[in-house]
Short mmCIF file of N, CA and C in Angstrom, two decimals:
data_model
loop_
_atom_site.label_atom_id
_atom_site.label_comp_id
_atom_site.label_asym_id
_atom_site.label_seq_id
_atom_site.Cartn_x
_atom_site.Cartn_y
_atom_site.Cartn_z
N UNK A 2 8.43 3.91 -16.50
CA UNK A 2 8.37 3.99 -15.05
C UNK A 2 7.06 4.67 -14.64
N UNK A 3 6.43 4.24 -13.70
CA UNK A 3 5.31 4.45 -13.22
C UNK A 3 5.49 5.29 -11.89
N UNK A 4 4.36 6.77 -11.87
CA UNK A 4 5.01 7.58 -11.05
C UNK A 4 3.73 7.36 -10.47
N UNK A 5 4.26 7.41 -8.75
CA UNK A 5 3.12 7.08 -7.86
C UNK A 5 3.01 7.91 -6.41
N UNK A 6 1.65 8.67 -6.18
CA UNK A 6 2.09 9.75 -5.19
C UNK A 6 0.80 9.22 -4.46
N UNK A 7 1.09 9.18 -2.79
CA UNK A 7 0.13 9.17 -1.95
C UNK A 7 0.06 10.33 -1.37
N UNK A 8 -1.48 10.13 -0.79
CA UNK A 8 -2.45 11.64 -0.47
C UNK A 8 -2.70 10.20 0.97
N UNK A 9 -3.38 11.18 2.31
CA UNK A 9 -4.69 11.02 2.72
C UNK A 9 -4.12 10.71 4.49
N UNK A 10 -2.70 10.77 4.16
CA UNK A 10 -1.73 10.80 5.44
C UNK A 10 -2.56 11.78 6.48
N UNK A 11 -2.40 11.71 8.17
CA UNK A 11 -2.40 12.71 9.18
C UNK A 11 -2.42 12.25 10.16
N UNK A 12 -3.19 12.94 11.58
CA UNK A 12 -3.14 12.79 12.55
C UNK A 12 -4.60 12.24 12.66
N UNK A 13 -4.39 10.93 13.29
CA UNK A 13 -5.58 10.47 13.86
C UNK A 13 -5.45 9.58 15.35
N UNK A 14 -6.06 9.92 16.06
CA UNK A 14 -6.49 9.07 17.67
C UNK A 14 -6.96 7.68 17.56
N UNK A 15 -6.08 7.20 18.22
CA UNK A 15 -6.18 5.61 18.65
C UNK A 15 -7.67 4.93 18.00
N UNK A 16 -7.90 4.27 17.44
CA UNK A 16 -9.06 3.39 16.88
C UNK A 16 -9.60 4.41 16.26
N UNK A 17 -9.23 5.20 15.29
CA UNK A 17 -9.88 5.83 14.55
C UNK A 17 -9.84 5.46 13.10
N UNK A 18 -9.67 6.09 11.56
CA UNK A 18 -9.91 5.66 10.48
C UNK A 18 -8.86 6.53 9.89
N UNK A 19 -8.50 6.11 8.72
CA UNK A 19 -7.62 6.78 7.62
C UNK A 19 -8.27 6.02 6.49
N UNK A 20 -8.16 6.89 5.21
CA UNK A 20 -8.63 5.97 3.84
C UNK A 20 -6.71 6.95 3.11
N UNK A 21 -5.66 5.89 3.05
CA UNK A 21 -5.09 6.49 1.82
C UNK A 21 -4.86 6.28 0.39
N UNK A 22 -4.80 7.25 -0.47
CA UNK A 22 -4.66 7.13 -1.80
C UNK A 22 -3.51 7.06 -2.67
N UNK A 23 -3.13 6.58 -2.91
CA UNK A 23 -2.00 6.25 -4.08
C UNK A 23 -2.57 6.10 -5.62
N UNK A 24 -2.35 7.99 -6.15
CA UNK A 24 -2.54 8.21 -7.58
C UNK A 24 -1.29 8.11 -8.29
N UNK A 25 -1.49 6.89 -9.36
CA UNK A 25 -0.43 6.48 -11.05
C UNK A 25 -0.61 7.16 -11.95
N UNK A 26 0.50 7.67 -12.30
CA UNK A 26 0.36 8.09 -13.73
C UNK A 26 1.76 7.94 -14.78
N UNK A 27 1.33 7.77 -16.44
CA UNK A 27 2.56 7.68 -16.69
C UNK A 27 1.45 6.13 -17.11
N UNK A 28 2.47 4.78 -17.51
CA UNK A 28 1.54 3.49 -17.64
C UNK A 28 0.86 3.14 -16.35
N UNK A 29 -0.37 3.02 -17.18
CA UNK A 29 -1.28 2.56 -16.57
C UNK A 29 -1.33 1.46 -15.88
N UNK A 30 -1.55 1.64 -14.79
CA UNK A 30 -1.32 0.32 -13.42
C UNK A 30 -2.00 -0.89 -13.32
N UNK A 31 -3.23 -0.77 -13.71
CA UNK A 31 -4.16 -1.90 -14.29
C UNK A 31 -3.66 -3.61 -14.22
N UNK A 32 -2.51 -3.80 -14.98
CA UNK A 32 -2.03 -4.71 -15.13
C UNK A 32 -0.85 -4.76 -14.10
N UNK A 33 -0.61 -3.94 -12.59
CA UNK A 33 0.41 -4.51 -12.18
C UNK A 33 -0.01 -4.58 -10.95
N UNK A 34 0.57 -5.43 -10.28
CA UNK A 34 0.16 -6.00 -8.94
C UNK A 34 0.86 -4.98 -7.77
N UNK A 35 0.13 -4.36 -7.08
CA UNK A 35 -0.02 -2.98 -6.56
C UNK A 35 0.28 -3.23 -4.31
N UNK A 36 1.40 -2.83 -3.80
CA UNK A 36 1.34 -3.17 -2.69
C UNK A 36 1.50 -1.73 -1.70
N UNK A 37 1.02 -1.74 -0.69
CA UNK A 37 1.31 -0.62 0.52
C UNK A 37 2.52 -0.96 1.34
N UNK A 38 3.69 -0.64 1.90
CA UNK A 38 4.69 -0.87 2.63
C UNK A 38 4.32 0.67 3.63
N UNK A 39 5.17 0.54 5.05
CA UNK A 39 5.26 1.60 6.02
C UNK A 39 7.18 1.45 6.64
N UNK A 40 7.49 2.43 7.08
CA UNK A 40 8.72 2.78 7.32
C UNK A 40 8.82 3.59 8.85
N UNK A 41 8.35 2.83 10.00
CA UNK A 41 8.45 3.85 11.53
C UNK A 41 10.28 4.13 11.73
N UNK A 42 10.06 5.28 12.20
CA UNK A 42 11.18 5.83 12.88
C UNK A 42 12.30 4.54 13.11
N UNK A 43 13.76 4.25 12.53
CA UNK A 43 14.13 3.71 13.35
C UNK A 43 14.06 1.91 12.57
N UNK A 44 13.06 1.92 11.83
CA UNK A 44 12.55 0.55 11.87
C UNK A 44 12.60 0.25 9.85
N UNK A 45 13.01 -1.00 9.38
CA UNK A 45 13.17 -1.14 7.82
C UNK A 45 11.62 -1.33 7.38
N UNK A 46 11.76 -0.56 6.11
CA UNK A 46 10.49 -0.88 5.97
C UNK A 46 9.94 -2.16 5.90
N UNK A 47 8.46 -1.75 6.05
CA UNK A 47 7.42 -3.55 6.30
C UNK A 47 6.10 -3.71 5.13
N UNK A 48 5.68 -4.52 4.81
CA UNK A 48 5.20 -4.87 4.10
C UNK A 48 3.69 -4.65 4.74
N UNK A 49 2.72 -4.23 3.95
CA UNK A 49 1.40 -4.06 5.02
C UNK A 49 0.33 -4.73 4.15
N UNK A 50 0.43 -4.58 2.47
CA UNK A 50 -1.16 -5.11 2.04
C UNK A 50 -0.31 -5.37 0.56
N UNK A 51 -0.91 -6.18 -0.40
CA UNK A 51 -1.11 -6.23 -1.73
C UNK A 51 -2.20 -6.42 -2.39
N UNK A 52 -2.10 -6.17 -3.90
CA UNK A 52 -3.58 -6.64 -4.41
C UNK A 52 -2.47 -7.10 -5.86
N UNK A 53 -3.56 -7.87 -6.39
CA UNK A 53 -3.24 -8.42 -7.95
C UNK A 53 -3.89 -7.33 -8.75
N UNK A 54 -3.58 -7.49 -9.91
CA UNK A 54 -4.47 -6.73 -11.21
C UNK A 54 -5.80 -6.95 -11.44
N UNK A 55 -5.64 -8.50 -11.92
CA UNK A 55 -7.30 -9.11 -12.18
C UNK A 55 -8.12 -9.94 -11.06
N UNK A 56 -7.43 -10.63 -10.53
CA UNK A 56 -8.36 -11.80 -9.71
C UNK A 56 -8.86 -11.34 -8.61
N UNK A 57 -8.27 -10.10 -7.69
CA UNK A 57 -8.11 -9.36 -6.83
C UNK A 57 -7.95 -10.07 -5.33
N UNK A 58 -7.14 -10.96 -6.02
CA UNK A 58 -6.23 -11.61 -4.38
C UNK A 58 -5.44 -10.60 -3.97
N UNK A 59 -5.59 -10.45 -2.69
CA UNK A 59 -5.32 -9.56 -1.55
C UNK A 59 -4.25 -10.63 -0.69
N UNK A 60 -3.35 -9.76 -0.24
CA UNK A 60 -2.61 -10.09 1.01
C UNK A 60 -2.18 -8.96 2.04
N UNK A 61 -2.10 -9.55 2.79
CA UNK A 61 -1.90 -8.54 4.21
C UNK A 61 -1.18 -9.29 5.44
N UNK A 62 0.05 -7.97 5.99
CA UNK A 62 0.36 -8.66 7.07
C UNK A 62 -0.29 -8.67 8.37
N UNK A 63 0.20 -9.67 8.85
CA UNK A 63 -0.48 -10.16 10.44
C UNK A 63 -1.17 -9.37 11.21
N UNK A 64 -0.28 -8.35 11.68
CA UNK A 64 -0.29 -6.86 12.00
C UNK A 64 -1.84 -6.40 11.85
N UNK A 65 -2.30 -6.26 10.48
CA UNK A 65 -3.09 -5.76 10.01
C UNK A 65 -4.47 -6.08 9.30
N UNK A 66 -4.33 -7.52 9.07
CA UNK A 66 -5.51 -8.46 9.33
C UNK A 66 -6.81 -8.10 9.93
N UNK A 67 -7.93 -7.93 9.38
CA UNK A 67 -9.16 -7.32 9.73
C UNK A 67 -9.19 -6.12 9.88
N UNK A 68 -7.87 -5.58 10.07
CA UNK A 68 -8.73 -3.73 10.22
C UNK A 68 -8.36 -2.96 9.12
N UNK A 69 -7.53 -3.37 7.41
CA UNK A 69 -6.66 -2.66 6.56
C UNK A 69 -7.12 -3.35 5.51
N UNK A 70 -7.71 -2.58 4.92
CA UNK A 70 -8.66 -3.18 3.71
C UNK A 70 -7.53 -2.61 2.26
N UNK A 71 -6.94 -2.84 1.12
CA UNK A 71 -6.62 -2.39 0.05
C UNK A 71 -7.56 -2.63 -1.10
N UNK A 72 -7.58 -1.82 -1.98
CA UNK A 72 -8.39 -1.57 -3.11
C UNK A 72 -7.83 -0.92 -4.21
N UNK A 73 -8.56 -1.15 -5.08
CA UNK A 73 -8.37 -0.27 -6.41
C UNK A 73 -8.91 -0.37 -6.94
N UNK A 74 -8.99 0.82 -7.96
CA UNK A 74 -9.89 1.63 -8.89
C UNK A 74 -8.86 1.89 -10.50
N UNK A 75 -9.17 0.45 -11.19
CA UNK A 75 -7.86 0.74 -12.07
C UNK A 75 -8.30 1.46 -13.61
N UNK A 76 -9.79 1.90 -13.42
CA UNK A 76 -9.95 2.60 -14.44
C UNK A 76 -9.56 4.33 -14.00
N UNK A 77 -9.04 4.39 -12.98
CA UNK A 77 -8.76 5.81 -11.94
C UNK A 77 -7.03 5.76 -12.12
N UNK A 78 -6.67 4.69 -11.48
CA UNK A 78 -5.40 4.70 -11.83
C UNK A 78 -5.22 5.03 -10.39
N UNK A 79 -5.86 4.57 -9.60
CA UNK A 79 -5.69 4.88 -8.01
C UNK A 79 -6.09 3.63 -7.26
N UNK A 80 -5.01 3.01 -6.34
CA UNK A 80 -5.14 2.52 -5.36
C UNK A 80 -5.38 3.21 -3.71
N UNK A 81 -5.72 2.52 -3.15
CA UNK A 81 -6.51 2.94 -2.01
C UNK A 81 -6.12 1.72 -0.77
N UNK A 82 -5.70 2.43 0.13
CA UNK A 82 -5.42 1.52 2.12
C UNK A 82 -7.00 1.96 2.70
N UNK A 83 -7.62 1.42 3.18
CA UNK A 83 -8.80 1.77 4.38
C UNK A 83 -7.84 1.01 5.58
N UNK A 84 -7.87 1.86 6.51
CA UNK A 84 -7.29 1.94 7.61
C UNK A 84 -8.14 2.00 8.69
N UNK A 85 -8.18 1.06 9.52
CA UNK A 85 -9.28 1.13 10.72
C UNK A 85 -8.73 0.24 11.75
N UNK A 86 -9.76 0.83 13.12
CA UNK A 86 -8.81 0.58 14.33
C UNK A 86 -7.59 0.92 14.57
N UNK A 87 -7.13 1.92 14.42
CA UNK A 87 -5.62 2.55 14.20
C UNK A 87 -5.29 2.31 15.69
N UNK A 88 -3.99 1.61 15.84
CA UNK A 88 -2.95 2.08 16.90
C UNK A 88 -1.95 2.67 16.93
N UNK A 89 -1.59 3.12 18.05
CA UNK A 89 -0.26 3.69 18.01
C UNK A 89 0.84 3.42 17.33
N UNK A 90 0.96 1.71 17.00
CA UNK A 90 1.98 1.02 16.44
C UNK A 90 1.58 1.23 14.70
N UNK A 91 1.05 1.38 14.32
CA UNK A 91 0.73 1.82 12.91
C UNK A 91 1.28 3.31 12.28
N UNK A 92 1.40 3.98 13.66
CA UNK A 92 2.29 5.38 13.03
C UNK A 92 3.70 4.92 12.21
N UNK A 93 4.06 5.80 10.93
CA UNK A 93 4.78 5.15 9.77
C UNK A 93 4.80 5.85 8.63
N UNK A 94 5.17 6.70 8.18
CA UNK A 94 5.14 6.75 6.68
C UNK A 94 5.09 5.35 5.47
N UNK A 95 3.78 5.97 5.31
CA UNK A 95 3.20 4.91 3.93
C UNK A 95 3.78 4.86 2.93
N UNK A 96 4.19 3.86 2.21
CA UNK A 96 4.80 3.76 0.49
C UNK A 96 3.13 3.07 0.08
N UNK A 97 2.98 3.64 -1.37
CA UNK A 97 2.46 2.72 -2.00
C UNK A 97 3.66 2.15 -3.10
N UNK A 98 3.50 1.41 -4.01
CA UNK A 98 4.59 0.58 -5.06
C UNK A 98 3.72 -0.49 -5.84
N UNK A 99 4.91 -0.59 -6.63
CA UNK A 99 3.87 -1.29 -8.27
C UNK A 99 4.99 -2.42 -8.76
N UNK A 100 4.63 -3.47 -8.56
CA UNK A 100 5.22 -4.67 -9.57
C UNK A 100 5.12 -4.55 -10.76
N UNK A 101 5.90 -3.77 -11.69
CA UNK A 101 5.87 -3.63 -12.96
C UNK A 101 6.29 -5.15 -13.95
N UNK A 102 6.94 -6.27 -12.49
CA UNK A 102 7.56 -7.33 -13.92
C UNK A 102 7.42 -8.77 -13.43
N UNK A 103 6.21 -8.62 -12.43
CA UNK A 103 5.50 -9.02 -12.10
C UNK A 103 3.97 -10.70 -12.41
N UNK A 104 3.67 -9.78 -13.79
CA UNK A 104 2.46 -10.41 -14.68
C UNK A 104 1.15 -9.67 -13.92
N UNK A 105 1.22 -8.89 -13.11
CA UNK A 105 0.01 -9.05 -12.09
C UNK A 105 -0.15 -9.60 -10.96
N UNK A 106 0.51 -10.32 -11.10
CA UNK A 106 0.25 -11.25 -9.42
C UNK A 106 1.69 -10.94 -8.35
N UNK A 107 0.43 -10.84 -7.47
CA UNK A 107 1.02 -10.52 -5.80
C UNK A 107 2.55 -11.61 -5.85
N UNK A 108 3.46 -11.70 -5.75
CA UNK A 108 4.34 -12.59 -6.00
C UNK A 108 5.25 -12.63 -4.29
N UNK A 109 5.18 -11.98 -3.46
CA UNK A 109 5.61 -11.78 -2.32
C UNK A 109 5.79 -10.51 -1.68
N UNK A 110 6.18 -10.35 -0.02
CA UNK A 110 5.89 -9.29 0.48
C UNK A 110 7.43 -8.23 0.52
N UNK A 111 8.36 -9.08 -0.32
CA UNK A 111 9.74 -8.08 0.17
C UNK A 111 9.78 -6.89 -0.70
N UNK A 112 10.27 -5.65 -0.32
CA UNK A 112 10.45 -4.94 -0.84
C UNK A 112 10.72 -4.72 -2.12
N UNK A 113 12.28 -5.86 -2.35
CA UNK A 113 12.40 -5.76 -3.25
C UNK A 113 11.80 -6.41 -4.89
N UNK A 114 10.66 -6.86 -4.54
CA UNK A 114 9.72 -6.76 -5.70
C UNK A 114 9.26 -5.54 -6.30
N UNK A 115 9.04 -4.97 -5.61
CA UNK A 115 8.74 -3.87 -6.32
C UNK A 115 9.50 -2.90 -6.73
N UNK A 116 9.44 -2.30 -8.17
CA UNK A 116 10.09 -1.40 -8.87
C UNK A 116 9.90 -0.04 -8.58
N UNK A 117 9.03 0.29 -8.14
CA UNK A 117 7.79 1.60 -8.33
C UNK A 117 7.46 2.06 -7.52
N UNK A 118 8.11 3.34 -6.58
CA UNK A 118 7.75 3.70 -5.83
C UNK A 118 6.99 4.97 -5.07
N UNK A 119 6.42 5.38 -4.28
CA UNK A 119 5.78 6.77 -4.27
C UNK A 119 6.57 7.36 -3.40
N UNK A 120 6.65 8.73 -2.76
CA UNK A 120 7.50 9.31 -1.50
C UNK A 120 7.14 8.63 -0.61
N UNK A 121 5.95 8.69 -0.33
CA UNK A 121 5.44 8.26 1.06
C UNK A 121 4.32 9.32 1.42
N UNK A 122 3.28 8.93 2.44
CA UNK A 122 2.63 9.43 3.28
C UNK A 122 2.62 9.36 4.91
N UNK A 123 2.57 10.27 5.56
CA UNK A 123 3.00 9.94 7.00
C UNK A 123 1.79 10.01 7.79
N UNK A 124 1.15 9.02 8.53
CA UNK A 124 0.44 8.21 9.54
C UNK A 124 0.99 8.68 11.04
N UNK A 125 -0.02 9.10 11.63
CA UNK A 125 0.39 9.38 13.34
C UNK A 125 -0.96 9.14 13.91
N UNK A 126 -0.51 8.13 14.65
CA UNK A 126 -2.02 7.70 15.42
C UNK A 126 -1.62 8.44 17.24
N UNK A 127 -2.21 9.09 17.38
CA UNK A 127 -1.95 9.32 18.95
C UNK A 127 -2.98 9.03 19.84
N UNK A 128 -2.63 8.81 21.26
CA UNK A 128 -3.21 8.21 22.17
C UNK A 128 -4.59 9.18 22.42
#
């Protein structure tokens, strides 16, 4: 099992920036296809970005299209959200999570793909 903790959560004003981090440790993540989910008040969690292992096909929801970049650094063992243009509607505690059975590839956005989860980080965009 792959243990996964995000950093980089806070308070930021309307169209501003967040970069968060989601550090693995334990097997190495390299080979698993790596996604961001958020959880607002009230609301099931949602699916926000993925990446693959090797090819580095990316997906992202609607929502978040042009302003939410995902990345990784798999000799770090850290994935990474760039967050830009923040709205209000983006406040959420962040999951990052890991397709451990997977092969690598992004395989869809439901939750329950993924095995691997972090606490969370919490996002507050205010006006």
């Amino acid at each position: 099992q792959v243990l996964l903790v995000e950093s980089g959560g806070g308070l930021v004003q309307a169209g501003g920036s967040l970069r968060l981090s989601c550090a693995a440790s334990g097997p190495t993540i390299s080979r698993y296809s790596m996604g961001w989910f958020r959880q607002a008040p009230g609301k099931e969690r949602e699916f926000v970005a993925a990446r693959s292992w090797s090819r580095g096909y990316t997906d992202y929801a609607d929502s978040v299209k042009g302003r939410f970049t995902i990345s990784r650094d798999n000799a770090k063992n850290i994935i990474y959200l760039q967050m830009n243009s923040l709205k209000l509607e983006d406040t959420a505690v962040y999951y990052c999570a890991a397709d451990t059975r997977g092969f690598g590839e992004v395989r869809g956005t439901s939750t329950t793909l993924y095995d691997s989860w972090g606490r969370g980080t919490q996002v507050t965009v205010s006006s």
